[in-house]
Amino acid sequence: MIPLRRTCKQAAALLVAREDRRIALPDTVALQLHLMACKACPKFERQLLTMRNAMRQWRNYGAQGGEENGL
């Protein structure tokens, strides 16, 4: 049997890893269970999403000519 309990440190590592690659099904299930039971980790997940979206917007801004205007 695969243990499904994760610490906050392990959950944070999975959240970061999930940004770069698909994580294994047992890890996905364990992460979802942890996120439902924890108060802090969902906040960290939202912070990661905010950073990802900000970086995407920043990259798109540079590609649209923002650099030509000295910005």
Tab-separated table of C-alpha atoms in Angstrom:
chain	number	residue	atom	x	y	z
A	1	MET	CA	0.000	0.000	0.000
A	2	ILE	CA	1.240	3.485	-0.870
A	3	PRO	CA	1.226	5.972	2.005
A	4	LEU	CA	-0.915	9.000	1.154
A	5	ARG	CA	0.112	11.309	3.980
A	6	ARG	CA	2.448	14.123	3.068
A	7	THR	CA	4.072	16.776	5.212
A	8	CYS	CA	3.815	20.425	4.230
A	9	LYS	CA	7.439	20.292	3.098
A	10	GLN	CA	6.685	17.297	0.853
A	11	ALA	CA	3.503	18.941	-0.454
A	12	ALA	CA	5.410	22.123	-1.288
A	13	ALA	CA	8.009	20.081	-3.174
A	14	LEU	CA	5.234	18.374	-5.151
A	15	LEU	CA	3.597	21.704	-5.949
A	16	VAL	CA	6.890	23.053	-7.289
A	17	ALA	CA	7.598	19.834	-9.217
A	18	ARG	CA	4.119	19.986	-10.734
A	19	GLU	CA	5.102	23.297	-12.343
A	20	ASP	CA	7.710	21.499	-14.461
A	21	ARG	CA	6.381	18.007	-14.994
A	22	ARG	CA	3.464	15.668	-14.510
A	23	ILE	CA	3.649	14.021	-11.089
A	24	ALA	CA	2.743	10.383	-10.457
A	25	LEU	CA	-0.863	9.482	-9.649
A	26	PRO	CA	-0.172	8.451	-6.015
A	27	ASP	CA	1.589	11.779	-5.461
A	28	THR	CA	-1.297	13.660	-7.090
A	29	VAL	CA	-3.832	11.946	-4.833
A	30	ALA	CA	-1.692	12.490	-1.741
A	31	LEU	CA	-1.206	16.151	-2.666
A	32	GLN	CA	-4.943	16.717	-3.146
A	33	LEU	CA	-5.688	15.079	0.210
A	34	HIS	CA	-3.065	17.243	1.876
A	35	LEU	CA	-4.429	20.412	0.255
A	36	MET	CA	-7.917	19.607	1.578
A	37	ALA	CA	-6.631	19.107	5.128
A	38	CYS	CA	-4.042	21.896	5.363
A	39	LYS	CA	-4.633	25.627	5.768
A	40	ALA	CA	-1.198	26.861	4.655
A	41	CYS	CA	-0.428	24.791	1.559
A	42	PRO	CA	-3.376	26.003	-0.550
A	43	LYS	CA	-2.081	29.549	0.056
A	44	PHE	CA	1.342	28.477	-1.193
A	45	GLU	CA	-0.315	26.885	-4.236
A	46	ARG	CA	-2.091	30.188	-5.005
A	47	GLN	CA	1.217	32.048	-4.626
A	48	LEU	CA	2.830	29.713	-7.159
A	49	LEU	CA	-0.046	30.271	-9.582
A	50	THR	CA	0.235	34.039	-9.132
A	51	MET	CA	3.975	33.929	-9.853
A	52	ARG	CA	3.454	31.719	-12.912
A	53	ASN	CA	0.804	34.078	-14.306
A	54	ALA	CA	2.941	37.151	-13.600
A	55	MET	CA	5.917	35.597	-15.390
A	56	ARG	CA	3.720	34.674	-18.368
A	57	GLN	CA	2.425	38.237	-18.605
A	58	TRP	CA	5.938	39.647	-18.284
A	59	ARG	CA	7.222	37.373	-21.075
A	60	ASN	CA	4.298	38.336	-23.310
A	61	TYR	CA	4.831	42.016	-22.583
A	62	GLY	CA	8.476	41.800	-23.704
A	63	ALA	CA	7.460	39.932	-26.855
A	64	GLN	CA	4.884	42.612	-27.742
A	65	GLY	CA	7.398	45.444	-28.034
A	66	GLY	CA	7.501	46.772	-24.488
A	67	GLU	CA	11.285	46.718	-24.735
A	68	GLU	CA	11.211	49.191	-27.636
A	69	ASN	CA	9.574	51.815	-25.418
A	70	GLY	CA	12.341	51.604	-22.850
A	71	LEU	CA	10.183	49.638	-20.415
